[in-house]
Amino acid sequence: RMLSGYKPKSDIKDSYKILELEEGCSLDDVRSSYRNLAKKYHPDSSSGTADSTAFIKVEEAYRVVLNDLAAKQKSDPDEEEEDQFKSKSLQHRHYLSFEGVGIGTPSQREKQYMQFRVDRATEQVLQYRQQRLESLYAGSDLSRAKDVKQSKKVKITQAVERLVEDLIQESMAKGDFDNLSGKGKPLQKFSDSPHIDPMTHNLNRILIDNGYQPEWILLQKEIRETIELLRKSIVASRRKLGEPMTLSEQKQWGQICEQFAEDIRKLNKRVDNFNLVVPILSRQMVHFSTDKEILRARKTYEAVMKKVSDSDMKEDEGEEGKRFGWKSFLFKWLKL
């Protein structure tokens, strides 16, 4: 209605009657009467006499009376009172919510009320902390004992720091630091890659120098060592059996293969755990196949047996050469 240029139809006398006032009343009387009527007829007041039509009439009458008072005060040279009429906005919601805090539009008053609650909560926290500290330090003897212990700790740490500093100064005076490698050169704070954080690089370098290894590297090393032991053990077990194997040895070989398959299954679980913690996707490992590992063990066994047979044949040939060596020597002598 304010923006559309709406003008109320009621005249000034009716407006005063609606506000239950008489002409010539003060501005405070007009405001107090409007507040009471707003609380009585406002639709959001949750009162038994709430009436939107009556509230609209009260609001129109309030505006007419304000304009009338402002027109009467134009002849007054005091400009401050004139600014009061123009700047004051409707304040009926001020008394219906937000504990009566703030001025302006509902959104502005809500922000002011939130700040008011924050300030009030801060004051309550400060009061609680103050009371807690007073209760903690109520016993003067206990507080003094704590202070003494704390001061002793500070003195000890300061003494150790002074001792270390004295030792460093003494070593520098003796010239122990003159032959250090890299003396006079700038410290290499950054790595080759400029995109790596220097603090992270230095921490990683310190950890590596002191033998620290990430979890995934230890798991990878453990998996490789375990599979090598399993391969060597199954080849050694096969070498203990005869060639060709008897029925009992075949049963024994079957049990060895079953145990080997169970060990491979447990090892594959470790591989799964390794794939979960490895940071690089290309470093992930695949499962070990039981059939492929057994086939590999057979090929290794055959290669070992072939080497053994070749070495035995060479030893036999050497013994035969030693046995018939005098005959060849005799033939050579006869030819000469």
PDB file of N, CA, C and O in Angstrom, residues 187-256:
ATOM      1  N   LEU A 187      71.797 -24.545   2.216  1.00  0.00           N
ATOM      2  CA  LEU A 187      71.126 -25.801   2.534  1.00  0.00           C
ATOM      3  C   LEU A 187      70.169 -26.166   1.410  1.00  0.00           C
ATOM      4  O   LEU A 187      69.479 -25.319   0.850  1.00  0.00           O
ATOM      5  N   GLN A 188      70.136 -27.437   1.098  1.00  0.00           N
ATOM      6  CA  GLN A 188      69.237 -27.935   0.058  1.00  0.00           C
ATOM      7  C   GLN A 188      67.896 -28.253   0.692  1.00  0.00           C
ATOM      8  O   GLN A 188      67.631 -29.345   1.157  1.00  0.00           O
ATOM      9  N   LYS A 189      67.033 -27.240   0.733  1.00  0.00           N
ATOM     10  CA  LYS A 189      65.737 -27.393   1.393  1.00  0.00           C
ATOM     11  C   LYS A 189      64.706 -28.062   0.496  1.00  0.00           C
ATOM     12  O   LYS A 189      63.812 -28.739   0.964  1.00  0.00           O
ATOM     13  N   PHE A 190      64.820 -27.833  -0.810  1.00  0.00           N
ATOM     14  CA  PHE A 190      63.797 -28.318  -1.727  1.00  0.00           C
ATOM     15  C   PHE A 190      64.313 -29.519  -2.507  1.00  0.00           C
ATOM     16  O   PHE A 190      65.513 -29.678  -2.714  1.00  0.00           O
ATOM     17  N   SER A 191      63.426 -30.355  -2.923  1.00  0.00           N
ATOM     18  CA  SER A 191      63.774 -31.514  -3.732  1.00  0.00           C
ATOM     19  C   SER A 191      63.849 -31.106  -5.197  1.00  0.00           C
ATOM     20  O   SER A 191      63.715 -29.944  -5.562  1.00  0.00           O
ATOM     21  N   ASP A 192      64.092 -32.081  -6.048  1.00  0.00           N
ATOM     22  CA  ASP A 192      64.182 -31.804  -7.470  1.00  0.00           C
ATOM     23  C   ASP A 192      62.863 -31.316  -8.045  1.00  0.00           C
ATOM     24  O   ASP A 192      62.836 -30.547  -8.991  1.00  0.00           O
ATOM     25  N   SER A 193      61.774 -31.777  -7.499  1.00  0.00           N
ATOM     26  CA  SER A 193      60.460 -31.372  -7.997  1.00  0.00           C
ATOM     27  C   SER A 193      59.991 -30.126  -7.242  1.00  0.00           C
ATOM     28  O   SER A 193      59.907 -30.139  -6.015  1.00  0.00           O
ATOM     29  N   PRO A 194      59.684 -29.031  -7.944  1.00  0.00           N
ATOM     30  CA  PRO A 194      59.223 -27.825  -7.239  1.00  0.00           C
ATOM     31  C   PRO A 194      57.794 -27.922  -6.753  1.00  0.00           C
ATOM     32  O   PRO A 194      57.340 -27.046  -6.028  1.00  0.00           O
ATOM     33  N   HIS A 195      57.058 -28.970  -7.138  1.00  0.00           N
ATOM     34  CA  HIS A 195      55.657 -29.096  -6.755  1.00  0.00           C
ATOM     35  C   HIS A 195      55.489 -29.804  -5.405  1.00  0.00           C
ATOM     36  O   HIS A 195      54.364 -29.901  -4.905  1.00  0.00           O
ATOM     37  N   ILE A 196      56.572 -30.305  -4.812  1.00  0.00           N
ATOM     38  CA  ILE A 196      56.491 -31.019  -3.536  1.00  0.00           C
ATOM     39  C   ILE A 196      56.678 -30.030  -2.392  1.00  0.00           C
ATOM     40  O   ILE A 196      57.550 -29.151  -2.449  1.00  0.00           O
ATOM     41  N   ASP A 197      55.864 -30.174  -1.372  1.00  0.00           N
ATOM     42  CA  ASP A 197      55.978 -29.318  -0.200  1.00  0.00           C
ATOM     43  C   ASP A 197      57.328 -29.553   0.477  1.00  0.00           C
ATOM     44  O   ASP A 197      57.688 -30.689   0.770  1.00  0.00           O
ATOM     45  N   PRO A 198      58.123 -28.500   0.727  1.00  0.00           N
ATOM     46  CA  PRO A 198      59.450 -28.711   1.331  1.00  0.00           C
ATOM     47  C   PRO A 198      59.371 -29.340   2.713  1.00  0.00           C
ATOM     48  O   PRO A 198      60.217 -30.151   3.079  1.00  0.00           O
ATOM     49  N   MET A 199      58.353 -28.986   3.503  1.00  0.00           N
ATOM     50  CA  MET A 199      58.219 -29.582   4.837  1.00  0.00           C
ATOM     51  C   MET A 199      57.950 -31.070   4.745  1.00  0.00           C
ATOM     52  O   MET A 199      58.562 -31.882   5.458  1.00  0.00           O
ATOM     53  N   THR A 200      57.055 -31.459   3.835  1.00  0.00           N
ATOM     54  CA  THR A 200      56.770 -32.884   3.647  1.00  0.00           C
ATOM     55  C   THR A 200      57.997 -33.628   3.136  1.00  0.00           C
ATOM     56  O   THR A 200      58.291 -34.752   3.575  1.00  0.00           O
ATOM     57  N   HIS A 201      58.754 -32.995   2.227  1.00  0.00           N
ATOM     58  CA  HIS A 201      59.963 -33.633   1.696  1.00  0.00           C
ATOM     59  C   HIS A 201      60.993 -33.848   2.804  1.00  0.00           C
ATOM     60  O   HIS A 201      61.605 -34.922   2.898  1.00  0.00           O
ATOM     61  N   ASN A 202      61.192 -32.844   3.650  1.00  0.00           N
ATOM     62  CA  ASN A 202      62.172 -32.976   4.737  1.00  0.00           C
ATOM     63  C   ASN A 202      61.757 -34.042   5.741  1.00  0.00           C
ATOM     64  O   ASN A 202      62.588 -34.819   6.224  1.00  0.00           O
ATOM     65  N   LEU A 203      60.460 -34.100   6.049  1.00  0.00           N
ATOM     66  CA  LEU A 203      59.981 -35.130   6.977  1.00  0.00           C
ATOM     67  C   LEU A 203      60.182 -36.524   6.395  1.00  0.00           C
ATOM     68  O   LEU A 203      60.618 -37.449   7.096  1.00  0.00           O
ATOM     69  N   ASN A 204      59.879 -36.683   5.112  1.00  0.00           N
ATOM     70  CA  ASN A 204      60.081 -37.990   4.470  1.00  0.00           C
ATOM     71  C   ASN A 204      61.558 -38.372   4.451  1.00  0.00           C
ATOM     72  O   ASN A 204      61.913 -39.541   4.653  1.00  0.00           O
ATOM     73  N   ARG A 205      62.423 -37.385   4.212  1.00  0.00           N
ATOM     74  CA  ARG A 205      63.853 -37.677   4.175  1.00  0.00           C
ATOM     75  C   ARG A 205      64.357 -38.105   5.550  1.00  0.00           C
ATOM     76  O   ARG A 205      65.163 -39.043   5.674  1.00  0.00           O
ATOM     77  N   ILE A 206      63.868 -37.454   6.605  1.00  0.00           N
ATOM     78  CA  ILE A 206      64.272 -37.825   7.961  1.00  0.00           C
ATOM     79  C   ILE A 206      63.805 -39.240   8.293  1.00  0.00           C
ATOM     80  O   ILE A 206      64.533 -40.054   8.884  1.00  0.00           O
ATOM     81  N   LEU A 207      62.568 -39.565   7.895  1.00  0.00           N
ATOM     82  CA  LEU A 207      62.044 -40.905   8.167  1.00  0.00           C
ATOM     83  C   LEU A 207      62.832 -41.973   7.406  1.00  0.00           C
ATOM     84  O   LEU A 207      63.145 -43.044   7.953  1.00  0.00           O
ATOM     85  N   ILE A 208      63.188 -41.687   6.164  1.00  0.00           N
ATOM     86  CA  ILE A 208      63.935 -42.666   5.368  1.00  0.00           C
ATOM     87  C   ILE A 208      65.333 -42.859   5.929  1.00  0.00           C
ATOM     88  O   ILE A 208      65.848 -43.988   6.001  1.00  0.00           O
ATOM     89  N   ASP A 209      65.972 -41.771   6.347  1.00  0.00           N
ATOM     90  CA  ASP A 209      67.322 -41.880   6.904  1.00  0.00           C
ATOM     91  C   ASP A 209      67.342 -42.694   8.188  1.00  0.00           C
ATOM     92  O   ASP A 209      68.364 -43.307   8.526  1.00  0.00           O
ATOM     93  N   ASN A 210      66.249 -42.703   8.915  1.00  0.00           N
ATOM     94  CA  ASN A 210      66.183 -43.446  10.169  1.00  0.00           C
ATOM     95  C   ASN A 210      65.573 -44.835  10.012  1.00  0.00           C
ATOM     96  O   ASN A 210      65.217 -45.473  11.012  1.00  0.00           O
ATOM     97  N   GLY A 211      65.451 -45.307   8.773  1.00  0.00           N
ATOM     98  CA  GLY A 211      65.003 -46.678   8.549  1.00  0.00           C
ATOM     99  C   GLY A 211      63.517 -46.881   8.548  1.00  0.00           C
ATOM    100  O   GLY A 211      63.051 -48.022   8.631  1.00  0.00           O
ATOM    101  N   TYR A 212      62.734 -45.816   8.442  1.00  0.00           N
ATOM    102  CA  TYR A 212      61.281 -45.979   8.419  1.00  0.00           C
ATOM    103  C   TYR A 212      60.832 -46.443   7.040  1.00  0.00           C
ATOM    104  O   TYR A 212      61.331 -45.976   6.018  1.00  0.00           O
ATOM    105  N   GLN A 213      59.908 -47.385   7.023  1.00  0.00           N
ATOM    106  CA  GLN A 213      59.338 -47.889   5.771  1.00  0.00           C
ATOM    107  C   GLN A 213      57.821 -47.892   5.892  1.00  0.00           C
ATOM    108  O   GLN A 213      57.278 -48.298   6.928  1.00  0.00           O
ATOM    109  N   PRO A 214      57.116 -47.473   4.850  1.00  0.00           N
ATOM    110  CA  PRO A 214      55.654 -47.502   4.897  1.00  0.00           C
ATOM    111  C   PRO A 214      55.117 -48.923   5.007  1.00  0.00           C
ATOM    112  O   PRO A 214      55.811 -49.908   4.730  1.00  0.00           O
ATOM    113  N   GLU A 215      53.855 -48.992   5.399  1.00  0.00           N
ATOM    114  CA  GLU A 215      53.235 -50.305   5.632  1.00  0.00           C
ATOM    115  C   GLU A 215      53.151 -51.118   4.356  1.00  0.00           C
ATOM    116  O   GLU A 215      53.379 -52.328   4.361  1.00  0.00           O
ATOM    117  N   TRP A 216      52.862 -50.478   3.222  1.00  0.00           N
ATOM    118  CA  TRP A 216      52.685 -51.242   1.977  1.00  0.00           C
ATOM    119  C   TRP A 216      54.018 -51.809   1.488  1.00  0.00           C
ATOM    120  O   TRP A 216      54.039 -52.878   0.876  1.00  0.00           O
ATOM    121  N   ILE A 217      55.116 -51.128   1.770  1.00  0.00           N
ATOM    122  CA  ILE A 217      56.419 -51.670   1.373  1.00  0.00           C
ATOM    123  C   ILE A 217      56.756 -52.904   2.207  1.00  0.00           C
ATOM    124  O   ILE A 217      57.261 -53.916   1.693  1.00  0.00           O
ATOM    125  N   LEU A 218      56.470 -52.855   3.506  1.00  0.00           N
ATOM    126  CA  LEU A 218      56.720 -54.022   4.351  1.00  0.00           C
ATOM    127  C   LEU A 218      55.855 -55.205   3.935  1.00  0.00           C
ATOM    128  O   LEU A 218      56.317 -56.357   3.909  1.00  0.00           O
ATOM    129  N   LEU A 219      54.586 -54.933   3.588  1.00  0.00           N
ATOM    130  CA  LEU A 219      53.710 -56.013   3.129  1.00  0.00           C
ATOM    131  C   LEU A 219      54.206 -56.616   1.816  1.00  0.00           C
ATOM    132  O   LEU A 219      54.186 -57.837   1.637  1.00  0.00           O
ATOM    133  N   GLN A 220      54.667 -55.767   0.905  1.00  0.00           N
ATOM    134  CA  GLN A 220      55.174 -56.271  -0.363  1.00  0.00           C
ATOM    135  C   GLN A 220      56.405 -57.153  -0.158  1.00  0.00           C
ATOM    136  O   GLN A 220      56.528 -58.232  -0.757  1.00  0.00           O
ATOM    137  N   LYS A 221      57.283 -56.722   0.714  1.00  0.00           N
ATOM    138  CA  LYS A 221      58.482 -57.511   1.010  1.00  0.00           C
ATOM    139  C   LYS A 221      58.112 -58.833   1.647  1.00  0.00           C
ATOM    140  O   LYS A 221      58.661 -59.900   1.302  1.00  0.00           O
ATOM    141  N   GLU A 222      57.144 -58.809   2.562  1.00  0.00           N
ATOM    142  CA  GLU A 222      56.716 -60.038   3.233  1.00  0.00           C
ATOM    143  C   GLU A 222      56.075 -61.014   2.248  1.00  0.00           C
ATOM    144  O   GLU A 222      56.319 -62.224   2.310  1.00  0.00           O
ATOM    145  N   ILE A 223      55.274 -60.506   1.317  1.00  0.00           N
ATOM    146  CA  ILE A 223      54.626 -61.382   0.330  1.00  0.00           C
ATOM    147  C   ILE A 223      55.662 -62.039  -0.572  1.00  0.00           C
ATOM    148  O   ILE A 223      55.596 -63.241  -0.857  1.00  0.00           O
ATOM    149  N   ARG A 224      56.641 -61.281  -1.016  1.00  0.00           N
ATOM    150  CA  ARG A 224      57.663 -61.842  -1.901  1.00  0.00           C
ATOM    151  C   ARG A 224      58.503 -62.895  -1.169  1.00  0.00           C
ATOM    152  O   ARG A 224      58.831 -63.947  -1.746  1.00  0.00           O
ATOM    153  N   GLU A 225      58.874 -62.626   0.058  1.00  0.00           N
ATOM    154  CA  GLU A 225      59.649 -63.611   0.814  1.00  0.00           C
ATOM    155  C   GLU A 225      58.833 -64.876   1.063  1.00  0.00           C
ATOM    156  O   GLU A 225      59.362 -66.001   0.988  1.00  0.00           O
ATOM    157  N   THR A 226      57.532 -64.721   1.340  1.00  0.00           N
ATOM    158  CA  THR A 226      56.685 -65.880   1.614  1.00  0.00           C
ATOM    159  C   THR A 226      56.539 -66.758   0.372  1.00  0.00           C
ATOM    160  O   THR A 226      56.637 -67.988   0.457  1.00  0.00           O
ATOM    161  N   ILE A 227      56.318 -66.164  -0.805  1.00  0.00           N
ATOM    162  CA  ILE A 227      56.138 -66.980  -2.008  1.00  0.00           C
ATOM    163  C   ILE A 227      57.432 -67.681  -2.383  1.00  0.00           C
ATOM    164  O   ILE A 227      57.421 -68.835  -2.869  1.00  0.00           O
ATOM    165  N   GLU A 228      58.583 -67.057  -2.133  1.00  0.00           N
ATOM    166  CA  GLU A 228      59.856 -67.722  -2.412  1.00  0.00           C
ATOM    167  C   GLU A 228      60.062 -68.922  -1.498  1.00  0.00           C
ATOM    168  O   GLU A 228      60.523 -69.992  -1.931  1.00  0.00           O
ATOM    169  N   LEU A 229      59.714 -68.769  -0.215  1.00  0.00           N
ATOM    170  CA  LEU A 229      59.838 -69.897   0.721  1.00  0.00           C
ATOM    171  C   LEU A 229      58.899 -71.032   0.332  1.00  0.00           C
ATOM    172  O   LEU A 229      59.274 -72.220   0.400  1.00  0.00           O
ATOM    173  N   LEU A 230      57.678 -70.700  -0.077  1.00  0.00           N
ATOM    174  CA  LEU A 230      56.733 -71.748  -0.485  1.00  0.00           C
ATOM    175  C   LEU A 230      57.232 -72.489  -1.723  1.00  0.00           C
ATOM    176  O   LEU A 230      57.109 -73.721  -1.811  1.00  0.00           O
ATOM    177  N   ARG A 231      57.790 -71.778  -2.684  1.00  0.00           N
ATOM    178  CA  ARG A 231      58.298 -72.425  -3.896  1.00  0.00           C
ATOM    179  C   ARG A 231      59.475 -73.348  -3.577  1.00  0.00           C
ATOM    180  O   ARG A 231      59.562 -74.470  -4.088  1.00  0.00           O
ATOM    181  N   LYS A 232      60.373 -72.878  -2.728  1.00  0.00           N
ATOM    182  CA  LYS A 232      61.518 -73.716  -2.372  1.00  0.00           C
ATOM    183  C   LYS A 232      61.074 -74.948  -1.573  1.00  0.00           C
ATOM    184  O   LYS A 232      61.601 -76.049  -1.769  1.00  0.00           O
ATOM    185  N   SER A 233      60.092 -74.757  -0.700  1.00  0.00           N
ATOM    186  CA  SER A 233      59.646 -75.885   0.131  1.00  0.00           C
ATOM    187  C   SER A 233      58.969 -76.967  -0.700  1.00  0.00           C
ATOM    188  O   SER A 233      59.194 -78.172  -0.485  1.00  0.00           O
ATOM    189  N   ILE A 234      58.146 -76.580  -1.690  1.00  0.00           N
ATOM    190  CA  ILE A 234      57.457 -77.606  -2.480  1.00  0.00           C
ATOM    191  C   ILE A 234      58.437 -78.325  -3.406  1.00  0.00           C
ATOM    192  O   ILE A 234      58.320 -79.547  -3.649  1.00  0.00           O
ATOM    193  N   VAL A 235      59.463 -77.642  -3.912  1.00  0.00           N
ATOM    194  CA  VAL A 235      60.484 -78.313  -4.725  1.00  0.00           C
ATOM    195  C   VAL A 235      61.294 -79.272  -3.871  1.00  0.00           C
ATOM    196  O   VAL A 235      61.600 -80.411  -4.286  1.00  0.00           O
ATOM    197  N   ALA A 236      61.627 -78.863  -2.649  1.00  0.00           N
ATOM    198  CA  ALA A 236      62.369 -79.747  -1.750  1.00  0.00           C
ATOM    199  C   ALA A 236      61.544 -80.970  -1.370  1.00  0.00           C
ATOM    200  O   ALA A 236      62.071 -82.098  -1.289  1.00  0.00           O
ATOM    201  N   SER A 237      60.227 -80.774  -1.163  1.00  0.00           N
ATOM    202  CA  SER A 237      59.365 -81.908  -0.837  1.00  0.00           C
ATOM    203  C   SER A 237      59.273 -82.881  -2.011  1.00  0.00           C
ATOM    204  O   SER A 237      59.234 -84.107  -1.822  1.00  0.00           O
ATOM    205  N   ARG A 238      59.253 -82.339  -3.236  1.00  0.00           N
ATOM    206  CA  ARG A 238      59.181 -83.229  -4.409  1.00  0.00           C
ATOM    207  C   ARG A 238      60.487 -84.003  -4.585  1.00  0.00           C
ATOM    208  O   ARG A 238      60.474 -85.169  -5.004  1.00  0.00           O
ATOM    209  N   ARG A 239      61.601 -83.404  -4.241  1.00  0.00           N
ATOM    210  CA  ARG A 239      62.878 -84.098  -4.397  1.00  0.00           C
ATOM    211  C   ARG A 239      63.025 -85.248  -3.404  1.00  0.00           C
ATOM    212  O   ARG A 239      63.750 -86.209  -3.662  1.00  0.00           O
ATOM    213  N   LYS A 240      62.339 -85.141  -2.265  1.00  0.00           N
ATOM    214  CA  LYS A 240      62.403 -86.219  -1.282  1.00  0.00           C
ATOM    215  C   LYS A 240      61.672 -87.467  -1.766  1.00  0.00           C
ATOM    216  O   LYS A 240      61.953 -88.565  -1.313  1.00  0.00           O
ATOM    217  N   LEU A 241      60.706 -87.289  -2.668  1.00  0.00           N
ATOM    218  CA  LEU A 241      59.954 -88.424  -3.187  1.00  0.00           C
ATOM    219  C   LEU A 241      60.717 -89.068  -4.348  1.00  0.00           C
ATOM    220  O   LEU A 241      61.575 -88.453  -4.979  1.00  0.00           O
ATOM    221  N   GLY A 242      60.382 -90.316  -4.647  1.00  0.00           N
ATOM    222  CA  GLY A 242      61.098 -91.042  -5.696  1.00  0.00           C
ATOM    223  C   GLY A 242      60.622 -90.669  -7.087  1.00  0.00           C
ATOM    224  O   GLY A 242      59.647 -89.939  -7.280  1.00  0.00           O
ATOM    225  N   GLU A 243      61.299 -91.233  -8.086  1.00  0.00           N
ATOM    226  CA  GLU A 243      60.940 -91.012  -9.490  1.00  0.00           C
ATOM    227  C   GLU A 243      61.058 -92.338 -10.251  1.00  0.00           C
ATOM    228  O   GLU A 243      62.176 -92.864 -10.425  1.00  0.00           O
ATOM    229  N   PRO A 244      59.987 -92.951 -10.669  1.00  0.00           N
ATOM    230  CA  PRO A 244      58.596 -92.504 -10.511  1.00  0.00           C
ATOM    231  C   PRO A 244      58.080 -92.759  -9.096  1.00  0.00           C
ATOM    232  O   PRO A 244      58.622 -93.563  -8.359  1.00  0.00           O
ATOM    233  N   MET A 245      56.990 -92.050  -8.741  1.00  0.00           N
ATOM    234  CA  MET A 245      56.456 -92.148  -7.389  1.00  0.00           C
ATOM    235  C   MET A 245      55.593 -93.391  -7.246  1.00  0.00           C
ATOM    236  O   MET A 245      54.869 -93.775  -8.176  1.00  0.00           O
ATOM    237  N   THR A 246      55.648 -93.978  -6.071  1.00  0.00           N
ATOM    238  CA  THR A 246      54.785 -95.108  -5.744  1.00  0.00           C
ATOM    239  C   THR A 246      53.414 -94.589  -5.316  1.00  0.00           C
ATOM    240  O   THR A 246      53.171 -93.374  -5.263  1.00  0.00           O
ATOM    241  N   LEU A 247      52.505 -95.510  -4.996  1.00  0.00           N
ATOM    242  CA  LEU A 247      51.166 -95.102  -4.579  1.00  0.00           C
ATOM    243  C   LEU A 247      51.201 -94.294  -3.283  1.00  0.00           C
ATOM    244  O   LEU A 247      50.504 -93.279  -3.131  1.00  0.00           O
ATOM    245  N   SER A 248      51.983 -94.763  -2.319  1.00  0.00           N
ATOM    246  CA  SER A 248      52.084 -94.029  -1.043  1.00  0.00           C
ATOM    247  C   SER A 248      52.712 -92.653  -1.261  1.00  0.00           C
ATOM    248  O   SER A 248      52.284 -91.650  -0.649  1.00  0.00           O
ATOM    249  N   GLU A 249      53.713 -92.589  -2.139  1.00  0.00           N
ATOM    250  CA  GLU A 249      54.343 -91.290  -2.406  1.00  0.00           C
ATOM    251  C   GLU A 249      53.403 -90.353  -3.166  1.00  0.00           C
ATOM    252  O   GLU A 249      53.431 -89.144  -2.953  1.00  0.00           O
ATOM    253  N   GLN A 250      52.541 -90.933  -4.012  1.00  0.00           N
ATOM    254  CA  GLN A 250      51.568 -90.089  -4.698  1.00  0.00           C
ATOM    255  C   GLN A 250      50.553 -89.500  -3.718  1.00  0.00           C
ATOM    256  O   GLN A 250      50.168 -88.336  -3.837  1.00  0.00           O
ATOM    257  N   LYS A 251      50.115 -90.318  -2.725  1.00  0.00           N
ATOM    258  CA  LYS A 251      49.215 -89.788  -1.690  1.00  0.00           C
ATOM    259  C   LYS A 251      49.908 -88.681  -0.895  1.00  0.00           C
ATOM    260  O   LYS A 251      49.319 -87.643  -0.585  1.00  0.00           O
ATOM    261  N   GLN A 252      51.167 -88.933  -0.561  1.00  0.00           N
ATOM    262  CA  GLN A 252      51.914 -87.928   0.181  1.00  0.00           C
ATOM    263  C   GLN A 252      52.065 -86.646  -0.641  1.00  0.00           C
ATOM    264  O   GLN A 252      51.950 -85.539  -0.109  1.00  0.00           O
ATOM    265  N   TRP A 253      52.302 -86.804  -1.934  1.00  0.00           N
ATOM    266  CA  TRP A 253      52.400 -85.625  -2.806  1.00  0.00           C
ATOM    267  C   TRP A 253      51.070 -84.880  -2.902  1.00  0.00           C
ATOM    268  O   TRP A 253      51.026 -83.639  -2.962  1.00  0.00           O
ATOM    269  N   GLY A 254      49.968 -85.620  -2.890  1.00  0.00           N
ATOM    270  CA  GLY A 254      48.657 -84.974  -2.900  1.00  0.00           C
ATOM    271  C   GLY A 254      48.433 -84.145  -1.636  1.00  0.00           C
ATOM    272  O   GLY A 254      47.897 -83.031  -1.683  1.00  0.00           O
ATOM    273  N   GLN A 255      48.824 -84.678  -0.467  1.00  0.00           N
ATOM    274  CA  GLN A 255      48.701 -83.918   0.775  1.00  0.00           C
ATOM    275  C   GLN A 255      49.580 -82.666   0.748  1.00  0.00           C
ATOM    276  O   GLN A 255      49.179 -81.598   1.226  1.00  0.00           O
ATOM    277  N   ILE A 256      50.770 -82.800   0.179  1.00  0.00           N
ATOM    278  CA  ILE A 256      51.662 -81.633   0.076  1.00  0.00           C
ATOM    279  C   ILE A 256      51.046 -80.549  -0.810  1.00  0.00           C
ATOM    280  O   ILE A 256      51.101 -79.352  -0.495  1.00  0.00           O
TER     281      ILE A 256
END
